[in-house]
């Protein structure tokens, strides 16, 4: 077995690096042609798609495809379909969360208006449908089913996220279920998608999906930390946005779990307070988080899921040196500053 | 040729009637099972889908399929997919139009809230994707392409509709282009879908699509009339809603086209007036419409498109007596009271 793996991987020992994938994806997204009229409908689509982001979802699809020796040109359009779908969810989530800033520029509903963001988001979901169809017949149904199912899970996660803003007591399990649906499921599906297009084995598909799921949970915990502690201009969102909207982030859920009675009451007071002073509210929570050391606890849990994810990656029946770029991607995602 | 048509149609002379199709569709929609959690996400889906409506889109798909001797059981799920898609557009349009009533009950964003209507609408679009995939492999791509393309056209039409609320001068051509995109394209696609699933000829697909397109234009003009003049409780929307939101309906566009200078100024005054008394605004427009006799003119134009649609239906290479239910459907759509 070892020998056959070595032969197989030596034949294809080359894997592209992260920068190559990102440039490839970004270039193709820049070149996407949309229908032209009415411009009010398609300009927000082009606006959000061209404004970058880390492009990690399509990168994941291409990497998984290449890892399993698939043709990455066949994965390109579905990969971009996943990125289109992701940006559709951002456009609608930003309305629901009343976010004014995304990747350093005004959100669509803020720059145009809510109706524009609703309708252009709808169009993006349909454009994503079209991109997903650019797949060979023999994997078409599997691709479409994976895409639709993970799409539903993302919506379910967003609904829990909204529900939790108005619910005071959220357990760490509730939180984990929510981020698994809202964030990790799409990341894991992007990996699986690449494996599906490469026609890899069911076992490999499951393993790379589990790698992505655990990495995704770790990724979201890091995201929660960055919302409060990011010092980078590239973060692109307003610092403390989660605090102001009473988002049940890892930090808040953990803080409420370990706080003593008086601190818990202080947290509850600020969660219930109508129209607080934004700066003051952020300062209060920052102090509580620091006193309770929840950033540290979050990083520990994040590392736990990161370690599990690497375990799944290790188990995949491909020579380790071929997985190098995937390890790098994983490390990049949990060590990022924005 | 005549003989071969006769043979063919006598073999299959039976077509189900309108009531049969409607009951069949309604029953299947009532039996649809949605995922259960979070309930906040799926309850609005069930709420809007179970509350009836005329079900004309899926009926059109089933009828076209049966007309061309396809198996209507194979058309059922894609037909319901089109109905799901249509209801998704209603849920989002009602937010954009700030409509509080739909089919006699509160709209989703009014009963729940805007976020619920955005997110449950998104879920419906994904559920529609899933339903459309329940199609045989040999027509799958044609079905999906038709569905996605007509979906984009509907969004484009809605965008024009929104644009026109804030634009004073709309020509009758602008109006017709808008309703063709927003309403007629989906109706015509529903007919075409049935023909695709029945694997009919390209010529028949084009003809039944043109039948649907012209019927759809006629249907929308009737809808514009009903918004002002419906006396039926079953209409289910607030009378004069289009007037209050400055919708560029056939009636308004035509009125502005034929009005003399002083009436045109009166119309413009009321279109520009911020926070008018709703009842008074409706009364003013009703009087202008009556004075200018635009209802009559609208009905004439509606009949013109209706006649064109029947011409296409007539041209379809199937014995006339087999088309009877389609003629009835067309007549029902333009003679309806709600």
Coordinates of N, CA, C and O in Angstrom, one line a residue, chain A residues 35 37-42 85 88 92-93 95-98 114-116 118-120 122-123 125-127 129-130 133-137 140-141 144-145 147-149 151-160 162-163 177 181, chain B residues 35 37-42 85 88 92-93 95-98 114-116 118-120 122-123 125-127 129-130 133-137 140-141 144-145 147-149 151-160 162-163 177 181:
Chain A
X35 N -24.8 39.9 -16.5 CA -25.7 40.6 -17.4 C -25.7 42.1 -17.0 O -25.3 42.5 -15.9
X37 N -28.2 44.7 -17.5 CA -29.3 45.5 -17.1 C -30.3 44.7 -16.3 O -30.5 43.5 -16.6
X38 N -31.0 45.4 -15.4 CA -30.8 46.8 -14.9 C -29.5 46.9 -14.1 O -29.3 46.0 -13.3
X39 N -28.7 47.9 -14.3 CA -27.5 48.1 -13.6 C -27.6 48.1 -12.1 O -26.8 47.6 -11.4
X40 N -28.8 48.6 -11.6 CA -29.0 48.6 -10.1 C -29.0 47.2 -9.5 O -28.7 47.1 -8.3
X41 N -29.3 46.2 -10.4 CA -29.4 44.9 -9.9 C -28.0 44.2 -9.8 O -27.6 43.5 -8.9
X42 N -27.2 44.4 -10.9 CA -25.9 43.7 -11.0 C -24.7 44.5 -10.5 O -23.7 43.8 -10.2
X85 N -22.1 31.9 -3.5 CA -23.1 31.6 -2.5 C -22.7 32.3 -1.2 O -23.6 32.9 -0.5
X88 N -23.4 35.9 -1.3 CA -24.9 36.1 -1.1 C -25.3 36.1 0.3 O -26.0 36.9 0.8
X92 N -27.0 39.3 2.6 CA -28.2 39.2 3.4 C -28.0 39.3 4.9 O -28.7 39.9 5.6
X93 N -26.9 38.6 5.3 CA -26.6 38.7 6.8 C -26.4 40.1 7.2 O -26.8 40.5 8.3
X95 N -27.7 42.8 6.1 CA -28.9 43.5 6.4 C -29.5 43.1 7.7 O -29.8 44.0 8.5
X96 N -29.5 41.8 8.0 CA -30.1 41.3 9.2 C -29.4 41.8 10.4 O -29.9 42.1 11.5
X97 N -28.0 41.9 10.3 CA -27.2 42.3 11.4 C -27.0 43.8 11.5 O -26.3 44.3 12.3
X98 N -27.6 44.5 10.5 CA -27.4 46.0 10.4 C -25.9 46.4 10.4 O -25.5 47.4 10.9
X114 N -31.7 48.7 1.5 CA -32.1 47.3 1.8 C -32.6 46.5 0.7 O -32.3 45.4 0.5
X115 N -33.5 47.2 -0.1 CA -34.1 46.5 -1.2 C -33.1 46.0 -2.2 O -33.2 44.9 -2.7
X116 N -32.1 46.9 -2.5 CA -31.0 46.5 -3.4 C -30.3 45.3 -2.9 O -30.0 44.4 -3.6
X118 N -31.4 43.0 -0.8 CA -32.2 41.8 -0.8 C -32.2 41.2 -2.2 O -31.9 40.0 -2.4
X119 N -32.5 42.1 -3.2 CA -32.7 41.6 -4.6 C -31.4 41.2 -5.2 O -31.4 40.1 -5.9
X120 N -30.4 41.9 -5.0 CA -29.1 41.5 -5.6 C -28.6 40.3 -4.9 O -27.9 39.4 -5.6
X122 N -30.5 37.8 -3.9 CA -31.3 36.8 -4.5 C -30.7 36.4 -5.9 O -30.5 35.2 -6.2
X123 N -30.3 37.4 -6.6 CA -29.7 37.2 -7.9 C -28.4 36.4 -7.8 O -28.1 35.5 -8.6
X125 N -27.7 34.2 -5.5 CA -28.0 32.8 -5.2 C -28.3 32.1 -6.6 O -27.8 30.9 -6.8
X126 N -29.0 32.7 -7.4 CA -29.3 32.1 -8.7 C -28.0 32.0 -9.6 O -27.8 31.0 -10.2
X127 N -27.2 33.0 -9.5 CA -25.9 33.0 -10.3 C -25.0 31.8 -9.7 O -24.3 31.1 -10.5
X129 N -26.2 29.1 -8.4 CA -26.8 27.9 -9.0 C -26.2 27.6 -10.4 O -25.9 26.4 -10.7
X130 N -26.1 28.6 -11.2 CA -25.6 28.5 -12.6 C -24.2 28.0 -12.6 O -23.8 27.1 -13.4
X133 N -23.7 24.3 -11.8 CA -24.1 23.4 -12.8 C -22.9 23.1 -13.8 O -23.0 22.2 -14.6
X134 N -21.9 24.0 -13.8 CA -20.8 23.8 -14.7 C -19.9 22.7 -14.2 O -18.7 22.9 -13.8
X135 N -20.4 21.5 -14.2 CA -19.8 20.3 -13.7 C -20.1 19.1 -14.6 O -21.1 19.1 -15.3
X136 N -19.2 18.2 -14.7 CA -19.5 17.0 -15.5 C -20.7 16.2 -15.1 O -21.1 16.2 -13.9
X137 N -21.4 15.6 -16.1 CA -22.6 14.9 -15.8 C -22.5 13.8 -14.7 O -23.4 13.7 -13.9
X140 N -22.7 15.6 -11.4 CA -23.6 16.7 -11.3 C -24.6 16.6 -10.1 O -24.7 17.5 -9.3
X141 N -25.3 15.5 -10.0 CA -26.3 15.4 -8.9 C -25.6 15.4 -7.5 O -26.1 16.1 -6.6
X144 N -24.8 19.1 -6.9 CA -25.9 19.9 -6.6 C -26.5 19.6 -5.3 O -27.0 20.5 -4.5
X145 N -26.6 18.3 -4.9 CA -27.1 17.9 -3.6 C -26.3 18.4 -2.5 O -26.8 18.9 -1.5
X147 N -24.3 21.0 -2.5 CA -24.5 22.5 -2.5 C -25.8 22.9 -1.9 O -25.8 23.8 -1.0
X148 N -26.9 22.3 -2.3 CA -28.2 22.7 -1.7 C -28.3 22.3 -0.2 O -28.8 23.1 0.6
X149 N -27.8 21.2 0.1 CA -27.9 20.8 1.5 C -27.1 21.7 2.4 O -27.5 22.2 3.4
X151 N -26.3 24.7 1.7 CA -27.0 26.0 1.7 C -28.1 26.1 2.8 O -28.2 27.1 3.5
X152 N -28.9 25.0 2.9 CA -29.9 25.0 3.9 C -29.3 25.1 5.3 O -29.8 25.8 6.2
X153 N -28.2 24.4 5.5 CA -27.6 24.4 6.8 C -27.1 25.8 7.2 O -27.2 26.3 8.3
X154 N -26.5 26.5 6.2 CA -26.1 27.9 6.5 C -27.2 28.8 6.9 O -27.1 29.5 7.9
X155 N -28.4 28.6 6.2 CA -29.6 29.4 6.6 C -30.0 29.0 8.0 O -30.4 29.9 8.8
X156 N -30.0 27.8 8.3 CA -30.4 27.3 9.7 C -29.5 27.9 10.7 O -29.9 28.4 11.8
X157 N -28.2 27.9 10.4 CA -27.2 28.5 11.4 C -27.5 30.0 11.6 O -27.4 30.5 12.7
X158 N -27.8 30.7 10.5 CA -28.0 32.1 10.6 C -29.3 32.4 11.4 O -29.4 33.3 12.2
X159 N -30.3 31.5 11.3 CA -31.5 31.7 12.1 C -31.2 31.5 13.6 O -31.7 32.2 14.4
X160 N -30.4 30.5 13.9 CA -30.1 30.3 15.3 C -29.3 31.5 15.8 O -29.6 32.0 16.9
X162 N -29.6 34.6 14.9 CA -30.5 35.6 15.1 C -31.3 35.3 16.4 O -31.6 36.2 17.2
X163 N -31.8 34.1 16.5 CA -32.6 33.7 17.7 C -31.8 34.0 19.0 O -32.4 34.5 19.9
X177 N -23.3 24.2 18.0 CA -24.2 23.7 17.0 C -24.5 24.9 16.0 O -24.5 24.6 14.7
X181 N -23.4 24.9 11.9 CA -24.3 25.1 10.8 C -23.9 26.4 10.0 O -23.9 26.3 8.7
Chain B
X35 N -37.8 20.4 6.9 CA -37.0 20.2 8.0 C -37.6 20.9 9.2 O -38.4 21.9 9.0
X37 N -36.2 22.1 12.3 CA -35.5 23.1 13.2 C -34.5 23.9 12.4 O -33.9 23.4 11.4
X38 N -34.4 25.2 12.7 CA -35.1 25.9 13.7 C -36.5 26.3 13.2 O -36.7 26.7 12.0
X39 N -37.6 26.1 14.0 CA -38.9 26.4 13.6 C -39.2 27.8 13.0 O -39.9 27.9 12.1
X40 N -38.4 28.7 13.6 CA -38.6 30.1 13.1 C -38.3 30.2 11.6 O -38.7 31.2 10.9
X41 N -37.4 29.3 11.1 CA -37.0 29.4 9.7 C -38.0 28.7 8.8 O -38.4 29.2 7.7
X42 N -38.6 27.6 9.2 CA -39.4 26.8 8.3 C -40.9 27.1 8.5 O -41.7 26.8 7.6
X85 N -40.5 28.6 -6.0 CA -39.8 29.8 -6.4 C -40.7 31.0 -6.5 O -40.3 32.1 -6.0
X88 N -41.3 32.3 -3.0 CA -40.1 33.0 -2.5 C -40.1 34.4 -3.0 O -39.8 35.3 -2.3
X92 N -40.2 38.0 -0.7 CA -39.2 39.1 -0.7 C -39.8 40.3 -1.3 O -39.6 41.4 -0.8
X93 N -40.7 40.2 -2.4 CA -41.3 41.4 -2.9 C -42.1 42.1 -1.9 O -42.2 43.3 -1.9
X95 N -41.7 42.4 1.2 CA -40.8 43.2 2.1 C -40.5 44.5 1.3 O -40.7 45.6 1.9
X96 N -40.1 44.4 0.1 CA -39.7 45.6 -0.7 C -40.8 46.5 -0.9 O -40.6 47.7 -0.9
X97 N -42.0 45.9 -1.1 CA -43.2 46.8 -1.4 C -43.9 47.2 -0.1 O -44.9 47.9 -0.2
X98 N -43.4 46.8 1.0 CA -44.0 47.0 2.3 C -45.5 46.6 2.3 O -46.4 47.3 2.9
X114 N -38.9 41.4 9.3 CA -38.2 41.5 8.0 C -37.1 40.4 7.9 O -37.0 39.8 6.8
X115 N -36.4 40.2 9.0 CA -35.3 39.2 8.9 C -35.9 37.8 8.6 O -35.3 37.1 7.8
X116 N -37.0 37.5 9.3 CA -37.6 36.2 9.0 C -38.0 36.0 7.6 O -37.8 35.0 7.0
X118 N -36.7 37.6 5.0 CA -35.5 37.5 4.1 C -35.0 36.1 4.2 O -34.8 35.4 3.1
X119 N -34.8 35.6 5.4 CA -34.1 34.3 5.5 C -35.0 33.1 5.1 O -34.5 32.2 4.5
X120 N -36.3 33.2 5.5 CA -37.1 32.1 5.0 C -37.3 32.1 3.5 O -37.4 31.1 2.9
X122 N -34.9 33.0 1.4 CA -33.7 32.4 0.9 C -33.8 30.9 1.0 O -33.4 30.2 0.0
X123 N -34.3 30.4 2.1 CA -34.5 28.9 2.2 C -35.4 28.4 1.1 O -35.2 27.3 0.6
X125 N -35.9 29.5 -1.9 CA -35.2 29.4 -3.1 C -34.3 28.1 -3.2 O -34.2 27.4 -4.2
X126 N -33.7 27.8 -2.1 CA -32.9 26.6 -2.0 C -33.8 25.3 -2.1 O -33.5 24.4 -2.8
X127 N -34.9 25.4 -1.4 CA -35.9 24.3 -1.5 C -36.4 24.1 -3.0 O -36.6 23.0 -3.4
X129 N -34.7 24.9 -5.6 CA -33.5 24.2 -6.3 C -33.6 22.7 -6.2 O -33.5 21.9 -7.1
X130 N -33.9 22.3 -4.9 CA -34.0 20.8 -4.7 C -35.1 20.1 -5.4 O -35.0 19.0 -6.0
X133 N -34.5 19.6 -9.1 CA -33.6 18.5 -9.4 C -34.3 17.1 -9.5 O -33.7 16.1 -10.0
X134 N -35.5 17.1 -9.1 CA -36.2 15.8 -9.1 C -36.8 15.6 -10.5 O -38.0 15.6 -10.8
X135 N -35.8 15.4 -11.4 CA -36.1 15.3 -12.9 C -35.2 14.2 -13.5 O -34.1 14.0 -12.9
X136 N -35.7 13.6 -14.5 CA -34.8 12.6 -15.2 C -33.5 13.2 -15.7 O -33.5 14.3 -16.1
X137 N -32.5 12.4 -15.7 CA -31.2 12.8 -16.2 C -31.2 13.4 -17.5 O -30.5 14.4 -17.8
X140 N -32.4 17.0 -17.3 CA -32.0 17.7 -16.1 C -31.4 19.1 -16.4 O -31.7 20.1 -15.8
X141 N -30.4 19.1 -17.3 CA -29.7 20.3 -17.6 C -30.7 21.4 -18.2 O -30.6 22.6 -17.9
X144 N -32.8 22.7 -15.4 CA -32.1 23.6 -14.5 C -31.8 25.0 -15.2 O -31.9 26.0 -14.6
X145 N -31.4 24.9 -16.5 CA -31.1 26.1 -17.2 C -32.3 27.0 -17.4 O -32.2 28.2 -17.2
X147 N -35.0 27.0 -15.5 CA -35.3 27.5 -14.2 C -34.4 28.7 -13.7 O -34.9 29.7 -13.3
X148 N -33.1 28.5 -13.9 CA -32.2 29.6 -13.4 C -32.4 30.9 -14.3 O -32.4 32.0 -13.8
X149 N -32.5 30.7 -15.6 CA -32.6 31.8 -16.5 C -33.9 32.6 -16.2 O -33.9 33.8 -16.0
X151 N -35.5 32.6 -13.4 CA -35.3 33.2 -12.1 C -34.6 34.6 -12.2 O -35.0 35.5 -11.6
X152 N -33.6 34.6 -13.0 CA -32.9 35.9 -13.2 C -33.8 37.0 -13.8 O -33.8 38.1 -13.3
X153 N -34.6 36.5 -14.8 CA -35.5 37.5 -15.4 C -36.5 38.1 -14.4 O -36.8 39.3 -14.4
X154 N -37.0 37.2 -13.6 CA -38.0 37.7 -12.5 C -37.3 38.8 -11.7 O -37.9 39.8 -11.4
X155 N -36.1 38.5 -11.2 CA -35.4 39.5 -10.4 C -35.1 40.8 -11.2 O -35.3 41.9 -10.6
X156 N -34.8 40.7 -12.4 CA -34.6 41.9 -13.2 C -35.9 42.7 -13.3 O -35.9 43.9 -13.2
X157 N -37.0 42.0 -13.5 CA -38.3 42.7 -13.6 C -38.6 43.4 -12.3 O -39.1 44.5 -12.3
X158 N -38.4 42.7 -11.2 CA -38.7 43.3 -9.9 C -37.8 44.6 -9.7 O -38.3 45.6 -9.2
X159 N -36.5 44.5 -10.2 CA -35.7 45.7 -10.1 C -36.2 46.9 -10.9 O -36.3 48.0 -10.4
X160 N -36.7 46.6 -12.1 CA -37.3 47.7 -12.9 C -38.5 48.2 -12.2 O -38.7 49.4 -12.1
X162 N -39.2 48.4 -9.0 CA -38.7 49.2 -8.0 C -38.2 50.6 -8.5 O -38.5 51.6 -8.0
X163 N -37.3 50.5 -9.6 CA -36.8 51.7 -10.2 C -37.9 52.6 -10.6 O -37.8 53.8 -10.4
X177 N -42.0 45.9 -21.0 CA -40.7 45.2 -20.8 C -40.6 44.7 -19.3 O -40.2 43.5 -19.1
X181 N -40.7 40.7 -17.9 CA -39.6 40.1 -17.1 C -40.2 39.6 -15.8 O -39.9 38.5 -15.3

